[in-house]
PDB file of C-alpha atoms in Angstrom:
ATOM      1  CA  UNK A   1      16.421   9.723   5.372  1.00 53.00           C
ATOM      2  CA  UNK A   2      12.801   9.196   4.926  1.00 73.00           C
ATOM      3  CA  UNK A   3      12.630  10.850   1.372  1.00 91.00           C
ATOM      4  CA  UNK A   4      10.451  13.535   0.331  1.00 94.00           C
ATOM      5  CA  UNK A   5       6.796  14.012   2.422  1.00 95.00           C
ATOM      6  CA  UNK A   6       3.850  15.897   1.262  1.00 96.00           C
ATOM      7  CA  UNK A   7       1.225  17.053   3.195  1.00 96.00           C
ATOM      8  CA  UNK A   8      -1.759  16.450   3.221  1.00 97.00           C
ATOM      9  CA  UNK A   9      -1.808  13.598   0.609  1.00 95.00           C
ATOM     10  CA  UNK A  10      -5.454  14.309  -0.318  1.00 96.00           C
ATOM     11  CA  UNK A  11      -7.429  17.499   0.018  1.00 98.00           C
ATOM     12  CA  UNK A  12     -10.951  18.008  -1.333  1.00 98.00           C
ATOM     13  CA  UNK A  13     -12.412  21.483  -1.041  1.00 98.00           C
ATOM     14  CA  UNK A  14     -15.180  24.081  -2.166  1.00 97.00           C
ATOM     15  CA  UNK A  15     -14.757  26.264  -4.966  1.00 97.00           C
ATOM     16  CA  UNK A  16     -13.558  29.901  -3.583  1.00 97.00           C
ATOM     17  CA  UNK A  17     -11.796  28.399  -0.567  1.00 98.00           C
ATOM     18  CA  UNK A  18      -7.776  28.803   0.194  1.00 98.00           C
ATOM     19  CA  UNK A  19      -5.947  25.671   0.100  1.00 98.00           C
ATOM     20  CA  UNK A  20      -2.294  24.963   1.614  1.00 98.00           C
ATOM     21  CA  UNK A  21       0.092  22.320   0.851  1.00 98.00           C
ATOM     22  CA  UNK A  22       3.506  21.246   2.421  1.00 98.00           C
ATOM     23  CA  UNK A  23       6.307  19.656   1.337  1.00 97.00           C
ATOM     24  CA  UNK A  24       9.216  18.554   3.689  1.00 96.00           C
ATOM     25  CA  UNK A  25      12.200  18.112   0.917  1.00 95.00           C
ATOM     26  CA  UNK A  26      15.079  15.495   2.306  1.00 92.00           C
ATOM     27  CA  UNK A  27      16.968  17.193   4.276  1.00 88.00           C
ATOM     28  CA  UNK A  28      20.661  17.991   2.636  1.00 84.00           C
ATOM     29  CA  UNK A  29      18.707  18.852  -0.581  1.00 89.00           C
ATOM     30  CA  UNK A  30      19.093  22.517  -1.658  1.00 89.00           C
ATOM     31  CA  UNK A  31      16.954  22.551  -4.650  1.00 91.00           C
ATOM     32  CA  UNK A  32      13.326  22.202  -4.452  1.00 94.00           C
ATOM     33  CA  UNK A  33      10.434  22.414  -7.241  1.00 95.00           C
ATOM     34  CA  UNK A  34       6.522  22.355  -7.558  1.00 96.00           C
ATOM     35  CA  UNK A  35       5.292  20.560 -10.658  1.00 95.00           C
ATOM     36  CA  UNK A  36       1.388  19.895 -11.315  1.00 96.00           C
ATOM     37  CA  UNK A  37      -0.408  16.766 -12.408  1.00 96.00           C
ATOM     38  CA  UNK A  38      -3.551  16.586 -14.247  1.00 94.00           C
ATOM     39  CA  UNK A  39      -4.960  12.812 -15.054  1.00 88.00           C
ATOM     40  CA  UNK A  40      -3.592  11.084 -17.936  1.00 85.00           C
ATOM     41  CA  UNK A  41      -0.957  13.744 -18.230  1.00 90.00           C
ATOM     42  CA  UNK A  42       3.041  14.233 -17.558  1.00 92.00           C
ATOM     43  CA  UNK A  43       3.480  16.924 -14.850  1.00 93.00           C
ATOM     44  CA  UNK A  44       3.625  20.689 -15.838  1.00 93.00           C
ATOM     45  CA  UNK A  45       6.380  22.607 -14.054  1.00 92.00           C
ATOM     46  CA  UNK A  46       5.234  25.403 -11.607  1.00 94.00           C
ATOM     47  CA  UNK A  47       8.157  26.661  -9.542  1.00 95.00           C
ATOM     48  CA  UNK A  48      11.561  26.343  -8.249  1.00 93.00           C
ATOM     49  CA  UNK A  49      13.601  27.325  -5.178  1.00 94.00           C
ATOM     50  CA  UNK A  50      17.276  27.285  -4.295  1.00 91.00           C
ATOM     51  CA  UNK A  51      17.330  27.435  -0.994  1.00 91.00           C
ATOM     52  CA  UNK A  52      15.101  30.094   0.371  1.00 92.00           C
ATOM     53  CA  UNK A  53      15.072  32.539  -3.246  1.00 93.00           C
ATOM     54  CA  UNK A  54      12.341  31.479  -5.596  1.00 93.00           C
ATOM     55  CA  UNK A  55      14.376  31.522  -8.940  1.00 91.00           C
ATOM     56  CA  UNK A  56      11.603  30.380 -11.431  1.00 89.00           C
ATOM     57  CA  UNK A  57       7.791  30.504 -11.391  1.00 90.00           C
ATOM     58  CA  UNK A  58       6.020  29.197 -14.917  1.00 90.00           C
ATOM     59  CA  UNK A  59       3.392  31.741 -16.513  1.00 85.00           C
ATOM     60  CA  UNK A  60       0.814  28.586 -15.824  1.00 77.00           C
ATOM     61  CA  UNK A  61       0.957  29.859 -12.342  1.00 81.00           C
ATOM     62  CA  UNK A  62      -1.631  32.226 -12.334  1.00 83.00           C
ATOM     63  CA  UNK A  63      -1.811  34.966  -9.389  1.00 90.00           C
ATOM     64  CA  UNK A  64      -3.794  32.978  -7.110  1.00 94.00           C
ATOM     65  CA  UNK A  65      -0.923  30.614  -6.797  1.00 95.00           C
ATOM     66  CA  UNK A  66       1.999  31.434  -3.967  1.00 95.00           C
ATOM     67  CA  UNK A  67       4.761  29.775  -3.370  1.00 96.00           C
ATOM     68  CA  UNK A  68       7.422  30.052   0.055  1.00 95.00           C
ATOM     69  CA  UNK A  69      10.541  28.362   1.195  1.00 96.00           C
ATOM     70  CA  UNK A  70      11.318  30.279   4.138  1.00 91.00           C
ATOM     71  CA  UNK A  71      14.850  29.219   5.890  1.00 86.00           C
ATOM     72  CA  UNK A  72      15.534  27.128   2.654  1.00 85.00           C
ATOM     73  CA  UNK A  73      13.697  24.085   4.635  1.00 90.00           C
ATOM     74  CA  UNK A  74      10.286  22.904   3.651  1.00 96.00           C
ATOM     75  CA  UNK A  75       7.732  24.687   1.325  1.00 97.00           C
ATOM     76  CA  UNK A  76       4.096  25.578   1.188  1.00 97.00           C
ATOM     77  CA  UNK A  77       1.917  26.205  -1.928  1.00 97.00           C
ATOM     78  CA  UNK A  78      -1.022  28.358  -1.622  1.00 97.00           C
ATOM     79  CA  UNK A  79      -3.946  28.270  -4.111  1.00 97.00           C
ATOM     80  CA  UNK A  80      -6.294  31.383  -2.958  1.00 97.00           C
ATOM     81  CA  UNK A  81      -9.852  30.911  -4.537  1.00 97.00           C
ATOM     82  CA  UNK A  82      -9.343  27.698  -5.977  1.00 97.00           C
ATOM     83  CA  UNK A  83     -10.962  26.660  -9.469  1.00 96.00           C
ATOM     84  CA  UNK A  84     -12.433  23.371 -10.736  1.00 96.00           C
ATOM     85  CA  UNK A  85      -9.654  23.466 -13.159  1.00 94.00           C
ATOM     86  CA  UNK A  86      -7.197  23.405  -9.615  1.00 96.00           C
ATOM     87  CA  UNK A  87      -8.246  19.593  -9.658  1.00 97.00           C
ATOM     88  CA  UNK A  88      -5.106  18.061 -10.096  1.00 96.00           C
ATOM     89  CA  UNK A  89      -2.308  16.161  -8.565  1.00 96.00           C
ATOM     90  CA  UNK A  90       0.689  18.738  -6.842  1.00 97.00           C
ATOM     91  CA  UNK A  91       3.973  16.910  -6.644  1.00 96.00           C
ATOM     92  CA  UNK A  92       6.769  18.406  -4.775  1.00 96.00           C
ATOM     93  CA  UNK A  93      10.496  17.279  -5.685  1.00 94.00           C
ATOM     94  CA  UNK A  94      14.156  17.969  -4.314  1.00 93.00           C
ATOM     95  CA  UNK A  95      17.375  17.436  -5.737  1.00 89.00           C
ATOM     96  CA  UNK A  96      20.878  17.607  -4.155  1.00 80.00           C
ATOM     97  CA  UNK A  97      23.958  19.871  -4.540  1.00 65.00           C
ATOM     98  CA  UNK A  98      25.999  19.653  -7.735  1.00 61.00           C
ATOM     99  CA  UNK A  99      25.615  19.641 -11.201  1.00 57.00           C
ATOM    100  CA  UNK A 100      22.328  20.519 -12.159  1.00 55.00           C
ATOM    101  CA  UNK A 101      21.146  17.012 -13.370  1.00 58.00           C
ATOM    102  CA  UNK A 102      21.156  15.651 -10.678  1.00 72.00           C
ATOM    103  CA  UNK A 103      18.058  13.219 -10.123  1.00 82.00           C
ATOM    104  CA  UNK A 104      15.250  14.658  -8.487  1.00 86.00           C
ATOM    105  CA  UNK A 105      13.244  12.938  -5.772  1.00 90.00           C
ATOM    106  CA  UNK A 106       9.704  13.422  -5.646  1.00 93.00           C
ATOM    107  CA  UNK A 107       7.100  13.031  -2.894  1.00 94.00           C
ATOM    108  CA  UNK A 108       3.669  10.802  -2.681  1.00 92.00           C
ATOM    109  CA  UNK A 109       1.882  14.177  -3.780  1.00 94.00           C
ATOM    110  CA  UNK A 110      -1.355  15.963  -2.858  1.00 96.00           C
ATOM    111  CA  UNK A 111      -4.425  15.221  -4.943  1.00 96.00           C
ATOM    112  CA  UNK A 112      -6.549  18.173  -4.824  1.00 97.00           C
ATOM    113  CA  UNK A 113     -10.271  17.734  -5.734  1.00 97.00           C
ATOM    114  CA  UNK A 114     -12.227  20.844  -5.981  1.00 98.00           C
ATOM    115  CA  UNK A 115     -15.736  20.447  -5.677  1.00 96.00           C
TER     116      UNK A 115
ATOM    117  CA  UNK B   1      10.535  24.506 -28.762  1.00 79.00           C
ATOM    118  CA  UNK B   2      11.658  22.183 -25.697  1.00 88.00           C
ATOM    119  CA  UNK B   3       9.848  19.057 -26.063  1.00 93.00           C
ATOM    120  CA  UNK B   4       9.200  15.399 -25.204  1.00 96.00           C
ATOM    121  CA  UNK B   5       7.303  12.871 -27.165  1.00 96.00           C
ATOM    122  CA  UNK B   6       6.001   9.394 -26.085  1.00 97.00           C
ATOM    123  CA  UNK B   7       4.256   8.197 -28.665  1.00 96.00           C
ATOM    124  CA  UNK B   8       3.397   4.792 -27.269  1.00 95.00           C
ATOM    125  CA  UNK B   9       0.209   5.632 -24.684  1.00 94.00           C
ATOM    126  CA  UNK B  10       0.035   1.642 -24.116  1.00 95.00           C
ATOM    127  CA  UNK B  11       1.564  -1.557 -23.649  1.00 95.00           C
ATOM    128  CA  UNK B  12       0.784  -5.088 -23.212  1.00 96.00           C
ATOM    129  CA  UNK B  13       4.035  -7.331 -22.523  1.00 96.00           C
ATOM    130  CA  UNK B  14       4.183 -10.808 -21.073  1.00 96.00           C
ATOM    131  CA  UNK B  15       5.984 -11.471 -18.333  1.00 96.00           C
ATOM    132  CA  UNK B  16      10.227 -12.257 -18.393  1.00 96.00           C
ATOM    133  CA  UNK B  17       9.987 -10.652 -22.028  1.00 97.00           C
ATOM    134  CA  UNK B  18      12.377  -7.250 -22.438  1.00 97.00           C
ATOM    135  CA  UNK B  19      10.236  -3.912 -23.453  1.00 97.00           C
ATOM    136  CA  UNK B  20      11.400  -0.783 -24.792  1.00 97.00           C
ATOM    137  CA  UNK B  21       9.618   2.628 -24.214  1.00 98.00           C
ATOM    138  CA  UNK B  22       9.957   5.159 -27.165  1.00 98.00           C
ATOM    139  CA  UNK B  23      10.893   8.565 -26.118  1.00 98.00           C
ATOM    140  CA  UNK B  24      11.944  11.339 -28.572  1.00 98.00           C
ATOM    141  CA  UNK B  25      13.068  14.883 -27.381  1.00 97.00           C
ATOM    142  CA  UNK B  26      13.371  18.030 -29.154  1.00 95.00           C
ATOM    143  CA  UNK B  27      15.558  21.021 -27.475  1.00 93.00           C
ATOM    144  CA  UNK B  28      18.375  23.621 -29.083  1.00 91.00           C
ATOM    145  CA  UNK B  29      20.180  23.522 -25.634  1.00 91.00           C
ATOM    146  CA  UNK B  30      23.626  21.665 -26.599  1.00 91.00           C
ATOM    147  CA  UNK B  31      23.668  20.167 -22.936  1.00 91.00           C
ATOM    148  CA  UNK B  32      20.727  18.392 -21.302  1.00 93.00           C
ATOM    149  CA  UNK B  33      19.907  15.459 -19.489  1.00 92.00           C
ATOM    150  CA  UNK B  34      17.379  13.182 -20.106  1.00 95.00           C
ATOM    151  CA  UNK B  35      15.844  10.788 -17.446  1.00 95.00           C
ATOM    152  CA  UNK B  36      13.095   8.362 -16.991  1.00 97.00           C
ATOM    153  CA  UNK B  37      10.812   7.776 -13.852  1.00 96.00           C
ATOM    154  CA  UNK B  38       8.312   5.453 -12.756  1.00 97.00           C
ATOM    155  CA  UNK B  39       4.397   5.947 -11.458  1.00 95.00           C
ATOM    156  CA  UNK B  40       2.655   3.261  -9.940  1.00 94.00           C
ATOM    157  CA  UNK B  41      -0.819   3.704  -8.979  1.00 90.00           C
ATOM    158  CA  UNK B  42      -0.161   5.158  -5.856  1.00 87.00           C
ATOM    159  CA  UNK B  43       1.311   8.537  -7.687  1.00 87.00           C
ATOM    160  CA  UNK B  44       4.884   8.221  -6.295  1.00 87.00           C
ATOM    161  CA  UNK B  45       7.420   9.441  -9.069  1.00 92.00           C
ATOM    162  CA  UNK B  46      10.363   6.925  -9.128  1.00 93.00           C
ATOM    163  CA  UNK B  47      13.575   7.986 -10.702  1.00 92.00           C
ATOM    164  CA  UNK B  48      14.907   5.176 -12.961  1.00 95.00           C
ATOM    165  CA  UNK B  49      17.829   6.773 -15.171  1.00 94.00           C
ATOM    166  CA  UNK B  50      19.627   9.520 -16.328  1.00 93.00           C
ATOM    167  CA  UNK B  51      21.329  10.194 -19.554  1.00 94.00           C
ATOM    168  CA  UNK B  52      23.811  12.976 -20.206  1.00 92.00           C
ATOM    169  CA  UNK B  53      23.840  14.522 -23.874  1.00 93.00           C
ATOM    170  CA  UNK B  54      27.684  14.094 -23.398  1.00 92.00           C
ATOM    171  CA  UNK B  55      27.908  10.659 -22.022  1.00 90.00           C
ATOM    172  CA  UNK B  56      29.357   8.551 -24.443  1.00 87.00           C
ATOM    173  CA  UNK B  57      28.253   5.239 -23.072  1.00 93.00           C
ATOM    174  CA  UNK B  58      24.289   4.427 -22.654  1.00 95.00           C
ATOM    175  CA  UNK B  59      23.309   4.642 -19.100  1.00 94.00           C
ATOM    176  CA  UNK B  60      22.025   0.979 -17.064  1.00 95.00           C
ATOM    177  CA  UNK B  61      20.651   0.616 -13.673  1.00 94.00           C
ATOM    178  CA  UNK B  62      20.167  -2.602 -13.277  1.00 96.00           C
ATOM    179  CA  UNK B  63      17.390  -4.311 -15.155  1.00 97.00           C
ATOM    180  CA  UNK B  64      16.705  -0.470 -16.913  1.00 97.00           C
ATOM    181  CA  UNK B  65      19.132   0.636 -19.656  1.00 97.00           C
ATOM    182  CA  UNK B  66      18.994   3.786 -21.951  1.00 97.00           C
ATOM    183  CA  UNK B  67      19.439   3.471 -25.663  1.00 97.00           C
ATOM    184  CA  UNK B  68      20.441   7.354 -26.494  1.00 96.00           C
ATOM    185  CA  UNK B  69      20.728   7.530 -29.984  1.00 96.00           C
ATOM    186  CA  UNK B  70      21.799  11.668 -30.305  1.00 95.00           C
ATOM    187  CA  UNK B  71      21.380  12.335 -33.922  1.00 94.00           C
ATOM    188  CA  UNK B  72      17.887  11.164 -34.537  1.00 95.00           C
ATOM    189  CA  UNK B  73      16.890  12.923 -30.557  1.00 96.00           C
ATOM    190  CA  UNK B  74      15.592   9.259 -29.001  1.00 97.00           C
ATOM    191  CA  UNK B  75      16.140   8.332 -25.684  1.00 97.00           C
ATOM    192  CA  UNK B  76      14.351   4.999 -25.052  1.00 98.00           C
ATOM    193  CA  UNK B  77      13.775   2.800 -22.353  1.00 98.00           C
ATOM    194  CA  UNK B  78      14.882  -0.994 -22.432  1.00 98.00           C
ATOM    195  CA  UNK B  79      12.997  -3.066 -19.377  1.00 97.00           C
ATOM    196  CA  UNK B  80      14.807  -6.691 -19.532  1.00 95.00           C
ATOM    197  CA  UNK B  81      13.220  -9.405 -18.022  1.00 94.00           C
ATOM    198  CA  UNK B  82       9.921  -7.681 -17.194  1.00 96.00           C
ATOM    199  CA  UNK B  83       8.243  -8.411 -14.133  1.00 96.00           C
ATOM    200  CA  UNK B  84       4.516  -7.998 -12.866  1.00 96.00           C
ATOM    201  CA  UNK B  85       5.867  -4.905 -10.601  1.00 96.00           C
ATOM    202  CA  UNK B  86       7.083  -3.111 -13.500  1.00 97.00           C
ATOM    203  CA  UNK B  87       3.187  -2.540 -14.726  1.00 97.00           C
ATOM    204  CA  UNK B  88       3.168   1.367 -14.289  1.00 97.00           C
ATOM    205  CA  UNK B  89       3.092   5.010 -16.155  1.00 97.00           C
ATOM    206  CA  UNK B  90       6.836   5.751 -17.565  1.00 98.00           C
ATOM    207  CA  UNK B  91       7.529   9.446 -18.002  1.00 97.00           C
ATOM    208  CA  UNK B  92      10.390  10.164 -19.914  1.00 97.00           C
ATOM    209  CA  UNK B  93      11.527  13.824 -19.308  1.00 96.00           C
ATOM    210  CA  UNK B  94      14.787  16.568 -20.277  1.00 94.00           C
ATOM    211  CA  UNK B  95      15.684  19.489 -18.527  1.00 90.00           C
ATOM    212  CA  UNK B  96      18.144  21.336 -20.227  1.00 87.00           C
ATOM    213  CA  UNK B  97      21.476  22.894 -18.574  1.00 83.00           C
ATOM    214  CA  UNK B  98      20.151  26.366 -18.716  1.00 80.00           C
ATOM    215  CA  UNK B  99      16.893  25.371 -17.493  1.00 78.00           C
ATOM    216  CA  UNK B 100      15.706  24.241 -13.921  1.00 78.00           C
ATOM    217  CA  UNK B 101      12.409  22.680 -15.249  1.00 85.00           C
ATOM    218  CA  UNK B 102      11.855  19.182 -16.296  1.00 90.00           C
ATOM    219  CA  UNK B 103       9.866  19.038 -19.099  1.00 92.00           C
ATOM    220  CA  UNK B 104       7.842  15.891 -19.602  1.00 95.00           C
ATOM    221  CA  UNK B 105       6.118  13.591 -22.084  1.00 96.00           C
ATOM    222  CA  UNK B 106       3.185  12.266 -21.560  1.00 95.00           C
ATOM    223  CA  UNK B 107       3.512   8.865 -20.011  1.00 96.00           C
ATOM    224  CA  UNK B 108       3.196   5.549 -21.701  1.00 97.00           C
ATOM    225  CA  UNK B 109       1.423   2.728 -19.579  1.00 97.00           C
ATOM    226  CA  UNK B 110       2.721  -0.334 -19.389  1.00 98.00           C
ATOM    227  CA  UNK B 111       1.371  -3.885 -18.315  1.00 97.00           C
ATOM    228  CA  UNK B 112       2.660  -7.016 -17.579  1.00 97.00           C
ATOM    229  CA  UNK B 113       0.714  -9.945 -18.271  1.00 96.00           C
ATOM    230  CA  UNK B 114       1.600 -13.567 -16.423  1.00 94.00           C
TER     231      UNK B 114
END
């Protein structure tokens, strides 16, 4: 088990371009979360999947953001028409079956810089 | 409103001393979980310890213990015998059982001095 894997680790893009990030959760985990973290702050929740179903989406997520988890395995987060305010660390986490309050395991994140 | 407050933006502690990181929370949910994570400069969030709201005993994991005072809505992290490798950002987080998302504090930057 290699833990939660995120790719790429770093992404620099020009304003207005689209970007896509990938998250591979721990293989037996059915729950997957995306968070965004700006410098000096705690993470902010973006969205949650249980298997392939997107069960919750933050109001912070504008229409430019979309996330998918086909077949309940890996997930992608796409940002369309990027803005400088999108610059942040995007964290993916997964957790397993059982009670809701099992710990979430995080990947190393994708750091996005919009120039 | 659901909220986590960490009042210590930064702390300096001498190596081998114990350190307490403060966390208070606010929720109207009767059932919830409290978490502490460590984030070194590499960026990965590392799970440290979990406390359930109905747990009678304070959680412990090795050098980490959670001082849970439910009436005061506090969940302080205690690190015993601090080490240089403990230098990192520490985040307190809460997840009410009625919700899927973790609610995070702003974090405390801990620096261990040799």
